[in-house]
PDB file of C-alpha atoms in Angstrom:
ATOM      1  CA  UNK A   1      71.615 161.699 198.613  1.00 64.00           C
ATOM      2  CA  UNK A   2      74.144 164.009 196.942  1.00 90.00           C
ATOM      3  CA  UNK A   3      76.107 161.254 195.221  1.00 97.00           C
ATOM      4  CA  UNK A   4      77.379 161.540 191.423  1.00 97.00           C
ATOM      5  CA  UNK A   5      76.411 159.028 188.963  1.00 98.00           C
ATOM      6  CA  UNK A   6      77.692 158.756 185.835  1.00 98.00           C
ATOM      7  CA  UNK A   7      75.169 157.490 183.411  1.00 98.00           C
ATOM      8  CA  UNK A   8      77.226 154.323 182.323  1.00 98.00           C
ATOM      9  CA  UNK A   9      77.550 152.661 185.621  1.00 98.00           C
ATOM     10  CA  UNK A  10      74.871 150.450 187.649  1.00 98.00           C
ATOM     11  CA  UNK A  11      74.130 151.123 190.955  1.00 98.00           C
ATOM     12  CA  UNK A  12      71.500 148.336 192.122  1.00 98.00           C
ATOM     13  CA  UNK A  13      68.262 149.646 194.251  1.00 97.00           C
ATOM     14  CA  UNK A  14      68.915 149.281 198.152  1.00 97.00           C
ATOM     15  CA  UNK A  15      72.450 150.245 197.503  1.00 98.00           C
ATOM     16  CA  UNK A  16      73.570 153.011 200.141  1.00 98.00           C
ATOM     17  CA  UNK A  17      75.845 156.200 198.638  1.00 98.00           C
ATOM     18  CA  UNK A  18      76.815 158.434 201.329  1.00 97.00           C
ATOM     19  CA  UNK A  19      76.865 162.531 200.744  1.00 97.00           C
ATOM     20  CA  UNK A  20      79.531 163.496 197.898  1.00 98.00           C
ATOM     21  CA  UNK A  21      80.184 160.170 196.968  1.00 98.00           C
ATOM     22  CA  UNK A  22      81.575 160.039 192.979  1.00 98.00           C
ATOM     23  CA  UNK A  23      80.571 156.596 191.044  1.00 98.00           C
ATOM     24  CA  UNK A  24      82.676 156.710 187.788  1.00 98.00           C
ATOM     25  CA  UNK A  25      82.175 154.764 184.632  1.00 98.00           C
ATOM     26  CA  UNK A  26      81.154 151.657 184.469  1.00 98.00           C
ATOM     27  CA  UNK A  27      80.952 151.039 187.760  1.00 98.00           C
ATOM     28  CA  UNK A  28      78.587 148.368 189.354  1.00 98.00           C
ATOM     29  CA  UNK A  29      77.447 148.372 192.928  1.00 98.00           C
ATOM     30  CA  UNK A  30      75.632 145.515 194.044  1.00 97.00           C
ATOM     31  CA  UNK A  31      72.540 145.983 196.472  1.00 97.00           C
ATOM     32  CA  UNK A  32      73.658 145.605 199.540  1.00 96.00           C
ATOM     33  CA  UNK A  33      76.734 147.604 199.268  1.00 98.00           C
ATOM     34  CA  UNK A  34      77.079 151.054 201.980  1.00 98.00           C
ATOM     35  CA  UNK A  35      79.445 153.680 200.934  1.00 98.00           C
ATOM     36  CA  UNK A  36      80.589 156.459 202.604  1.00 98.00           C
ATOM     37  CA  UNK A  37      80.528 159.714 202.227  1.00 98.00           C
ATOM     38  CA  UNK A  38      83.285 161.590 200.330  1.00 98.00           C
ATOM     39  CA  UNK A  39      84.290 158.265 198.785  1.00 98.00           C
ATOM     40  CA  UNK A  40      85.018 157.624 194.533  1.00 98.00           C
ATOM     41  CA  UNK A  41      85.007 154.974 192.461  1.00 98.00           C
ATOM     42  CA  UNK A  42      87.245 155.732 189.881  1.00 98.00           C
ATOM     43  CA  UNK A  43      85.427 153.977 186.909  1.00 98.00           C
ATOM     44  CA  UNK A  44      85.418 150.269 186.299  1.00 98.00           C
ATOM     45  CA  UNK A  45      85.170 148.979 189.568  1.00 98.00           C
ATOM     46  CA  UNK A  46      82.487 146.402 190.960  1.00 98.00           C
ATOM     47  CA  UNK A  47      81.681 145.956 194.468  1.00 98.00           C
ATOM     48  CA  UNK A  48      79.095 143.441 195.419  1.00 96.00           C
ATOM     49  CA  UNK A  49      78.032 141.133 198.641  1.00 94.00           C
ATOM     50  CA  UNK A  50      77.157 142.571 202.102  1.00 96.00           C
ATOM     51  CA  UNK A  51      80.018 144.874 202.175  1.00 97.00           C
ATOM     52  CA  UNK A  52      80.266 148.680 204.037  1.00 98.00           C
ATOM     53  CA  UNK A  53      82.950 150.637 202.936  1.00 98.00           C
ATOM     54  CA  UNK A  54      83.618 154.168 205.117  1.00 98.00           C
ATOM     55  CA  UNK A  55      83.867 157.705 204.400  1.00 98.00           C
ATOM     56  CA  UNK A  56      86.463 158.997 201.986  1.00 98.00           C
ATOM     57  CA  UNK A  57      87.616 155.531 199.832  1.00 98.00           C
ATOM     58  CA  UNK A  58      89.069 156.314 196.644  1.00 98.00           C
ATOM     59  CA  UNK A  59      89.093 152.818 194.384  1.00 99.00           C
ATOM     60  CA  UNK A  60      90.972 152.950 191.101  1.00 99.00           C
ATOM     61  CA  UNK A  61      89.956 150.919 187.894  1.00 98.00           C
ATOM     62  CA  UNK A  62      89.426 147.219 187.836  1.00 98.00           C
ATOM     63  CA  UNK A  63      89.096 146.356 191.757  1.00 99.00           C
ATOM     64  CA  UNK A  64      86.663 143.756 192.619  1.00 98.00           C
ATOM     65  CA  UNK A  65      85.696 144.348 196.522  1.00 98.00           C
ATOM     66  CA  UNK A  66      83.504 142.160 198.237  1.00 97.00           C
ATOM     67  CA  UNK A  67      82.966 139.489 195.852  1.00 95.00           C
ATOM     68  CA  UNK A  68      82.527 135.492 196.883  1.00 93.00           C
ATOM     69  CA  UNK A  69      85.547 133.795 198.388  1.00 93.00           C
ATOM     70  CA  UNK A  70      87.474 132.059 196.063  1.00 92.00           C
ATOM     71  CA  UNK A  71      87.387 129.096 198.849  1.00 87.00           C
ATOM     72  CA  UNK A  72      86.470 126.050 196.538  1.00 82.00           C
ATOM     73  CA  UNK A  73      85.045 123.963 199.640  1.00 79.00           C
ATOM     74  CA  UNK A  74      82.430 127.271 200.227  1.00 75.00           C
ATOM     75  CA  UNK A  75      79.061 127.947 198.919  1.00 71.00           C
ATOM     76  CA  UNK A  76      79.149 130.756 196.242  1.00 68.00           C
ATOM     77  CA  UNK A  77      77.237 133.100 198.864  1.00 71.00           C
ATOM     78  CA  UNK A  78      77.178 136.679 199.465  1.00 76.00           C
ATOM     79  CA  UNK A  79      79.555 137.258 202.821  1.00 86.00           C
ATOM     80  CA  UNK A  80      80.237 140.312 204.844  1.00 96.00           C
ATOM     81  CA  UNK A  81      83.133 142.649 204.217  1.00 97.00           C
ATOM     82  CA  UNK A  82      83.630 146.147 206.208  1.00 98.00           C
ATOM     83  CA  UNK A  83      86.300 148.444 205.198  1.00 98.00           C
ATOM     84  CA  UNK A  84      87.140 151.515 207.351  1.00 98.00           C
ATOM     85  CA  UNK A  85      87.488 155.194 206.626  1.00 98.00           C
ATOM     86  CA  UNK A  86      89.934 156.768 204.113  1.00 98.00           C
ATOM     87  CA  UNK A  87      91.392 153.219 202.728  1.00 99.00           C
ATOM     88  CA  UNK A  88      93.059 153.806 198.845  1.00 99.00           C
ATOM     89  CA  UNK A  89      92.372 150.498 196.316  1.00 99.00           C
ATOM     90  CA  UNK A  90      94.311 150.780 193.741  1.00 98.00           C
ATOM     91  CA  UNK A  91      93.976 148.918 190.038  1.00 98.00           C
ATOM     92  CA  UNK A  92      93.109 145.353 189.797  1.00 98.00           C
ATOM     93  CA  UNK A  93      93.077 144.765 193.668  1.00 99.00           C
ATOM     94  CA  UNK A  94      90.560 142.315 194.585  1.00 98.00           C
ATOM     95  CA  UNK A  95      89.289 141.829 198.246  1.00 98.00           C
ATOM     96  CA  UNK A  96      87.268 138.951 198.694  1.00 97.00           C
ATOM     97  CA  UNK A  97      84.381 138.983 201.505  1.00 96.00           C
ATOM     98  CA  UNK A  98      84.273 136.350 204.501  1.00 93.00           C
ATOM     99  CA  UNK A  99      83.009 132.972 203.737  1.00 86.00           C
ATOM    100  CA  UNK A 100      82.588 132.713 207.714  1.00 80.00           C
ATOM    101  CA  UNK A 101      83.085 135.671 209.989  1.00 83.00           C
ATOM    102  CA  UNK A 102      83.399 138.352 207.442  1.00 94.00           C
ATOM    103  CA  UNK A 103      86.603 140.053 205.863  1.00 98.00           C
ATOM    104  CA  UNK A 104      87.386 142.986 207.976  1.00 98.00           C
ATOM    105  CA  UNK A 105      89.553 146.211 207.411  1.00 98.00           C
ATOM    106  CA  UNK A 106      90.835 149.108 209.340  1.00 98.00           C
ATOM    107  CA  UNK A 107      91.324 152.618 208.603  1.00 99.00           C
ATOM    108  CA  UNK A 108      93.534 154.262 206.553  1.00 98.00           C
ATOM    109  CA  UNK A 109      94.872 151.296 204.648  1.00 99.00           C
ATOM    110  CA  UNK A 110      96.623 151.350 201.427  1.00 99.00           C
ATOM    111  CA  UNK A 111      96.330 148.161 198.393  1.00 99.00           C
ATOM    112  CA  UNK A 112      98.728 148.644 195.751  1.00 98.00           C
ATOM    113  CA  UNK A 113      97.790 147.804 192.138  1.00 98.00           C
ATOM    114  CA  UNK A 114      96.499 143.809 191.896  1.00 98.00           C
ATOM    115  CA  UNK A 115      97.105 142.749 195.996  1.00 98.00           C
ATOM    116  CA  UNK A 116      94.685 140.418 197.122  1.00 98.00           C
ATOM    117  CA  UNK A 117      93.062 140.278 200.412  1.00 98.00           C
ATOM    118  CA  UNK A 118      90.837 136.590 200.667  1.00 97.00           C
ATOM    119  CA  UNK A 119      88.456 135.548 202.640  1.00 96.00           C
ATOM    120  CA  UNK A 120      87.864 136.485 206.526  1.00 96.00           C
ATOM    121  CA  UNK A 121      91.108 138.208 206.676  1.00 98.00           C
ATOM    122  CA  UNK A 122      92.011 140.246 209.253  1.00 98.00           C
ATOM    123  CA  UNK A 123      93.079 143.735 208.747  1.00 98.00           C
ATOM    124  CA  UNK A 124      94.454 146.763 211.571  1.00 98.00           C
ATOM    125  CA  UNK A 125      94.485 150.596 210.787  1.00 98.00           C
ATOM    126  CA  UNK A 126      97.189 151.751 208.565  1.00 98.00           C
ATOM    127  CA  UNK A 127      98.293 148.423 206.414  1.00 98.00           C
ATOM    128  CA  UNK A 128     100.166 148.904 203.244  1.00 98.00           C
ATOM    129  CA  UNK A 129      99.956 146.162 200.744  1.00 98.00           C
ATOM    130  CA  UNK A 130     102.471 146.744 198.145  1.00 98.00           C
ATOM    131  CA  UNK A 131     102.169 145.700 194.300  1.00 98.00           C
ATOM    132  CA  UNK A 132     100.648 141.923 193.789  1.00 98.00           C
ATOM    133  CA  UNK A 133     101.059 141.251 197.561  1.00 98.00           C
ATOM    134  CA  UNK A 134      98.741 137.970 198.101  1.00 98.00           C
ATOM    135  CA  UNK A 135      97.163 137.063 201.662  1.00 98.00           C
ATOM    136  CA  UNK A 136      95.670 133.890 201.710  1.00 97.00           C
ATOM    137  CA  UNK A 137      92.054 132.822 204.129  1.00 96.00           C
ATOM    138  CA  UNK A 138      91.997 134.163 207.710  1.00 96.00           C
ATOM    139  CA  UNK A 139      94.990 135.967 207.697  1.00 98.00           C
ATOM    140  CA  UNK A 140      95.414 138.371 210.003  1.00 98.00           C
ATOM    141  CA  UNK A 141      97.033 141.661 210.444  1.00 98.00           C
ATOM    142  CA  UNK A 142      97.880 144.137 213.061  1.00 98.00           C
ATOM    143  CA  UNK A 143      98.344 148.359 212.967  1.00 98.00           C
ATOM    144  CA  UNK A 144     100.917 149.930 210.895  1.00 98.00           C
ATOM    145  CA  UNK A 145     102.051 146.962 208.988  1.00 98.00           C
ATOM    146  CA  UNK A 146     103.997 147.125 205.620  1.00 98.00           C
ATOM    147  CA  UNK A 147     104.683 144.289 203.395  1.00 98.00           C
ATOM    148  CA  UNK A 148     106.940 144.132 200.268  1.00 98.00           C
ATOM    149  CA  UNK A 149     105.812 144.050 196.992  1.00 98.00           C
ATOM    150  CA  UNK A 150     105.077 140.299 195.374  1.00 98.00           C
ATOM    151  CA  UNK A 151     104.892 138.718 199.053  1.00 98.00           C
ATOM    152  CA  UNK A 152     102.656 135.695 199.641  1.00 98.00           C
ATOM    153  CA  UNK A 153     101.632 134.852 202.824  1.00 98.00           C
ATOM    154  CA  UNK A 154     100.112 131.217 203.974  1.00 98.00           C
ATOM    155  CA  UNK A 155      96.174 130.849 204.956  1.00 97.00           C
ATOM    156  CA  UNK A 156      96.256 131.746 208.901  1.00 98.00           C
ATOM    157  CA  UNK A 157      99.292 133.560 209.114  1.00 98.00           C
ATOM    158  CA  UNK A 158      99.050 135.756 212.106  1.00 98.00           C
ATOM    159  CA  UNK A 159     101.553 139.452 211.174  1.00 98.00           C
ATOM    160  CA  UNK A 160     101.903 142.033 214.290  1.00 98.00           C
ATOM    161  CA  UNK A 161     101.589 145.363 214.441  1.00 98.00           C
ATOM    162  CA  UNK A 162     104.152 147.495 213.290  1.00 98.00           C
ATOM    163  CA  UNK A 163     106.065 144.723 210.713  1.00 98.00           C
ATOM    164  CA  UNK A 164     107.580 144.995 208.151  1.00 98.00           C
ATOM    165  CA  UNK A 165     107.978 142.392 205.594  1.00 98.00           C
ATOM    166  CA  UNK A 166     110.349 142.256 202.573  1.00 98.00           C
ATOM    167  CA  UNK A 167     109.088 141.897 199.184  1.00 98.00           C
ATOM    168  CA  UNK A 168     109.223 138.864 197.198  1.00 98.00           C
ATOM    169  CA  UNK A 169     108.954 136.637 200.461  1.00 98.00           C
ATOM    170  CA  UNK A 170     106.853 133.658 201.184  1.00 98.00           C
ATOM    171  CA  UNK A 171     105.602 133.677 204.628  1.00 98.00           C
ATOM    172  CA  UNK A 172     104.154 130.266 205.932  1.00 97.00           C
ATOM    173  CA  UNK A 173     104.924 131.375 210.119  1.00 98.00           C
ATOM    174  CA  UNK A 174     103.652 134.074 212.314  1.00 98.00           C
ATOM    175  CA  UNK A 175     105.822 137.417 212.530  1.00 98.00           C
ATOM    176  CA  UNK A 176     106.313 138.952 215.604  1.00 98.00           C
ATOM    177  CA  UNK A 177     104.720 142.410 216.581  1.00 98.00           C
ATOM    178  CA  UNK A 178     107.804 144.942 215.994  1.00 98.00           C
ATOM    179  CA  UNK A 179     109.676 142.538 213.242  1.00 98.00           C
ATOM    180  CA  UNK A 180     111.338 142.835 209.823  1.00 98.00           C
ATOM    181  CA  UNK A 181     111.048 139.711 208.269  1.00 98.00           C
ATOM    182  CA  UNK A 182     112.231 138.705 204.465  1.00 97.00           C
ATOM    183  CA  UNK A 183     112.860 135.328 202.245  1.00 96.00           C
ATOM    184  CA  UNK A 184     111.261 132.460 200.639  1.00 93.00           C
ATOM    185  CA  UNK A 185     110.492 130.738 202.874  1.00 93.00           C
ATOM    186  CA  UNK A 186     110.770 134.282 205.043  1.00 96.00           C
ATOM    187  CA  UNK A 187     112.340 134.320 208.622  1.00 96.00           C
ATOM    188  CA  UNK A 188     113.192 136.860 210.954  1.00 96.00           C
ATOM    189  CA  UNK A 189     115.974 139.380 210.517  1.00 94.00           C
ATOM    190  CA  UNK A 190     115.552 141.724 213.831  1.00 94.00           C
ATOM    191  CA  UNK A 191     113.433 144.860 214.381  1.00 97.00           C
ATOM    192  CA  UNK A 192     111.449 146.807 211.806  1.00 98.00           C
ATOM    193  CA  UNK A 193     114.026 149.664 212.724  1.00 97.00           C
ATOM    194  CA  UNK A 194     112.915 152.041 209.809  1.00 97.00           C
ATOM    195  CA  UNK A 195     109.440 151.822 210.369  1.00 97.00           C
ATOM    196  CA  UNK A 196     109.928 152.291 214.181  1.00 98.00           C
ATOM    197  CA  UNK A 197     111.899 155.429 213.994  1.00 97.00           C
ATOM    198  CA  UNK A 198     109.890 157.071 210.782  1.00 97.00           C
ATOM    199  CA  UNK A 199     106.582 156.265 213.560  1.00 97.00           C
ATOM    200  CA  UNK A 200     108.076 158.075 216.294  1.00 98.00           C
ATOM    201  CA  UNK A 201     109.338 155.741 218.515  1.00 98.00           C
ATOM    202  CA  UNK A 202     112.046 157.027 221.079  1.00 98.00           C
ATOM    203  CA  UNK A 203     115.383 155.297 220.988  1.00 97.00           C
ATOM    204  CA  UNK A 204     114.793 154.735 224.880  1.00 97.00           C
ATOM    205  CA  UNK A 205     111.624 152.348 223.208  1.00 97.00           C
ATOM    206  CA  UNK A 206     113.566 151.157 220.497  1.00 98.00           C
ATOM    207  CA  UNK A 207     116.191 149.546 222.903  1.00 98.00           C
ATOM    208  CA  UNK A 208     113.865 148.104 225.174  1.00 98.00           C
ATOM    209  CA  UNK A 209     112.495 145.779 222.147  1.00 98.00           C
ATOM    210  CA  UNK A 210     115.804 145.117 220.829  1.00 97.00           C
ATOM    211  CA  UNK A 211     116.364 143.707 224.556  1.00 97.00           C
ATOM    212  CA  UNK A 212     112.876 141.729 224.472  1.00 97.00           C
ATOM    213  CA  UNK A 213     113.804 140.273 221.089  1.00 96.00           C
ATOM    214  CA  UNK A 214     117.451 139.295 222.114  1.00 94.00           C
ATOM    215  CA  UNK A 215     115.931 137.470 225.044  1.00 94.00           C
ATOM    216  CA  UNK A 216     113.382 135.858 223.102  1.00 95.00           C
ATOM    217  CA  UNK A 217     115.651 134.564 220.139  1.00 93.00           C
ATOM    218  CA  UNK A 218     118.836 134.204 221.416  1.00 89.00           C
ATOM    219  CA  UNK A 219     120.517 130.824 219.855  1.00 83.00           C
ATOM    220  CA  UNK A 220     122.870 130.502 223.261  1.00 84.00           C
ATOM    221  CA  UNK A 221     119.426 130.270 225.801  1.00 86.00           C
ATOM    222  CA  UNK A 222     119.057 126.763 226.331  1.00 85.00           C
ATOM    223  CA  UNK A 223     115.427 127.679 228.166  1.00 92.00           C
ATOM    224  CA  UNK A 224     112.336 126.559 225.837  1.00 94.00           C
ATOM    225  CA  UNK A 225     110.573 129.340 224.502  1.00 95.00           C
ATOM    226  CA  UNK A 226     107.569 129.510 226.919  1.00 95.00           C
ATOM    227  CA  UNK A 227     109.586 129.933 229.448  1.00 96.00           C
ATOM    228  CA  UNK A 228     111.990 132.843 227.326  1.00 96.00           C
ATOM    229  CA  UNK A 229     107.964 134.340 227.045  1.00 97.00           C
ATOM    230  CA  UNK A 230     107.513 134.403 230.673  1.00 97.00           C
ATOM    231  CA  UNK A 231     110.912 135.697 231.722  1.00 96.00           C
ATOM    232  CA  UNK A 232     110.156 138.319 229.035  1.00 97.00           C
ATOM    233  CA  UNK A 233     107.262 138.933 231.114  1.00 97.00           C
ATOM    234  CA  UNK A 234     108.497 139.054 234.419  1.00 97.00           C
ATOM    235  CA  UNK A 235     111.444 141.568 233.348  1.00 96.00           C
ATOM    236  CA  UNK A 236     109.417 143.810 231.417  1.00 97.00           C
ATOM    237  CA  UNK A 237     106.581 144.214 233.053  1.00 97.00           C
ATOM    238  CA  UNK A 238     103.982 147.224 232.868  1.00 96.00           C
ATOM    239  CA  UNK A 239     105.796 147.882 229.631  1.00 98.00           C
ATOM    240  CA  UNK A 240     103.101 148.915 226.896  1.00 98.00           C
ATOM    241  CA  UNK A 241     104.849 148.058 224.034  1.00 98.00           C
ATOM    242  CA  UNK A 242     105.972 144.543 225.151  1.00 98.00           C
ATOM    243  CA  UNK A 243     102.305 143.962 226.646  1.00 98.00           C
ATOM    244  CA  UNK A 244     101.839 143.888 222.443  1.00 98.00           C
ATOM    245  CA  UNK A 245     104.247 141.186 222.023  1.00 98.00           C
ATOM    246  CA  UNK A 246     102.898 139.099 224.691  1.00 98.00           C
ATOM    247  CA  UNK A 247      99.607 138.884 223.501  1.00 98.00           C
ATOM    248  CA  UNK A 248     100.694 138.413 220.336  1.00 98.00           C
ATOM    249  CA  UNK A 249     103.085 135.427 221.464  1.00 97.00           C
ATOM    250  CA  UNK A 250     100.450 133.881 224.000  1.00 97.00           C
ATOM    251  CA  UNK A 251      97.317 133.999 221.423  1.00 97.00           C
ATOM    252  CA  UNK A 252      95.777 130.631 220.184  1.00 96.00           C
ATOM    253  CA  UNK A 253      97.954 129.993 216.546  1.00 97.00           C
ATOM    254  CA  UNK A 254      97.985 127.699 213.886  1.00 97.00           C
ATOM    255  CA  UNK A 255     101.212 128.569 212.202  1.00 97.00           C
ATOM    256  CA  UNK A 256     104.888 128.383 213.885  1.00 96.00           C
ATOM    257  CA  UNK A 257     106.238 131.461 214.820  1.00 96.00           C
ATOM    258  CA  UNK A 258     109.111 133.084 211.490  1.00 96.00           C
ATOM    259  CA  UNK A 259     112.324 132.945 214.364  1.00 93.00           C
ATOM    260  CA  UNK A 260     115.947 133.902 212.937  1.00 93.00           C
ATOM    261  CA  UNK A 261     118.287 132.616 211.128  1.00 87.00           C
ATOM    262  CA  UNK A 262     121.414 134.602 211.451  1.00 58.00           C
ATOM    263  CA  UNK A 263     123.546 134.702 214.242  1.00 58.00           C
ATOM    264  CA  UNK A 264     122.154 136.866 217.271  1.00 44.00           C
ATOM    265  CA  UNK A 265     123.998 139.513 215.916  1.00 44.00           C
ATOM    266  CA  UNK A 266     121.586 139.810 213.144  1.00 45.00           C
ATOM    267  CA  UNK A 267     119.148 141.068 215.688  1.00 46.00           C
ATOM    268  CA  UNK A 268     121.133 144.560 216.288  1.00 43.00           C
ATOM    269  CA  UNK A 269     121.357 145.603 212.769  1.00 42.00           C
TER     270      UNK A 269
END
């Protein structure tokens, strides 16, 4: 083992510290705790439970990763947390492990200074979690989301990949794969259209959602909403992106789905 210690900090024995890893002051890593290599604690940060963070972490001051849920009905037990490679954790972030399945987290994911991640939550590759963003138990969260600075979002919210929600917004339904969503309570405004283009997505791509989400939202279709999902289906089919929204729409939920509340118009802006 190459890692750096400093001489303040307590690393407990079975603890695993991958090559190069840097454990700043003050630090305490709990026994069953796997980092990987490349990866620094800044100083002041405790990570405990069964959790495995990947290579090339950097975690600023005052985060507390893989502690106890904060579920009040759960036993105070170690759980299981696994974070992927190259995730930033900035100060005061706290990411609880899974009182059930486990808390799990892609790659690449960013937590602004004091978000909170609770138990069993669900996490994609490249998430941003803006300042004091909260995400209640089992929520869960697909690739290349971004969400707003003070947002709160309700236990079992499902968010699809490639979101966007607006700060400050309270999010008790499911957003769609593709959306940008905003407000307390938060609803559905039309495409993430920044976040699209700044990813790389053709305008060719870009219109054929904007078409999907018309269908699926307009206020004049007097059809229920399965069948707007299987007409979606049947005139998009063996399109990859819209494959995304089916699942998405056709998975077992808890939560109603965040729909409009503008005018159709809304959804071309």
């Amino acid at each position: 083992m190459t890692a750096t210690l400093h001489p303040s900090s307590v690393v407990e024995p079975g603890a695993r510290l991958g090559d190069d890893v840097v454990v700043g002051p003050f630090c305490h890593i709990g026994a069953n705790v796997e980092i990987g290599a490349g990866s620094e604690l800044v100083s002041h940060v405790v990570v405990g439970g069964r959790t495995k963070i990947g290579a090339r972490a950097r975690i600023f001051p005052f985060a507390a990763v893989g502690l106890p849920s904060q579920d009040l009905k759960a036993r105070l037990a170690e759980g299981a947390l696994s974070i992927g490679d190259d995730c930033v954790i900035r100060e005061g972030v706290t990411i609880n492990a899974g009182a059930g399945a486990g808390t799990v987290i892609g790659a690449r994911c960013a937590f602004l200074a004091a978000s909170h991640v609770a138990h069993d939550c669900r996490l994609g590759d490249d998430v941003v979690l803006s300042n004091q963003v909260l995400l209640g138990g089992h929520v869960e969260i697909g690739d290349c989301v971004m969400i707003g600075g003070g947002t709160a979002a309700h236990q079992n919210v499902r968010i699809g990949a490639h979101a966007f929600v607006g700060g400050l917004s309270g999010v008790e339904g499911d957003v769609a794969p593709f959306g940008l969503a905003s407000g307390n309570r938060a609803h559905l405004f039309g495409l993430n259209l920044v976040g699209l283009r700044r990813r790389g997505f053709a305008q060719e791509r870009i219109e054929r959602l904007r078409k999907a989400y018309r269908l699926l939202f307009a206020r004049n279709d007097a059809r229920v909403f399965a069948a707007r999902i299987e007409a979606l289906a049947r005139d998009f089919a063996g399109d990859a992106d819209i494959a995304v929204l089916l699942d998405f729409l056709r998975a077992p939920a808890t939560r109603p789905l965040c729909a409009p509340r503008a005018k159709p118009a809304a959804l071309e802006e």
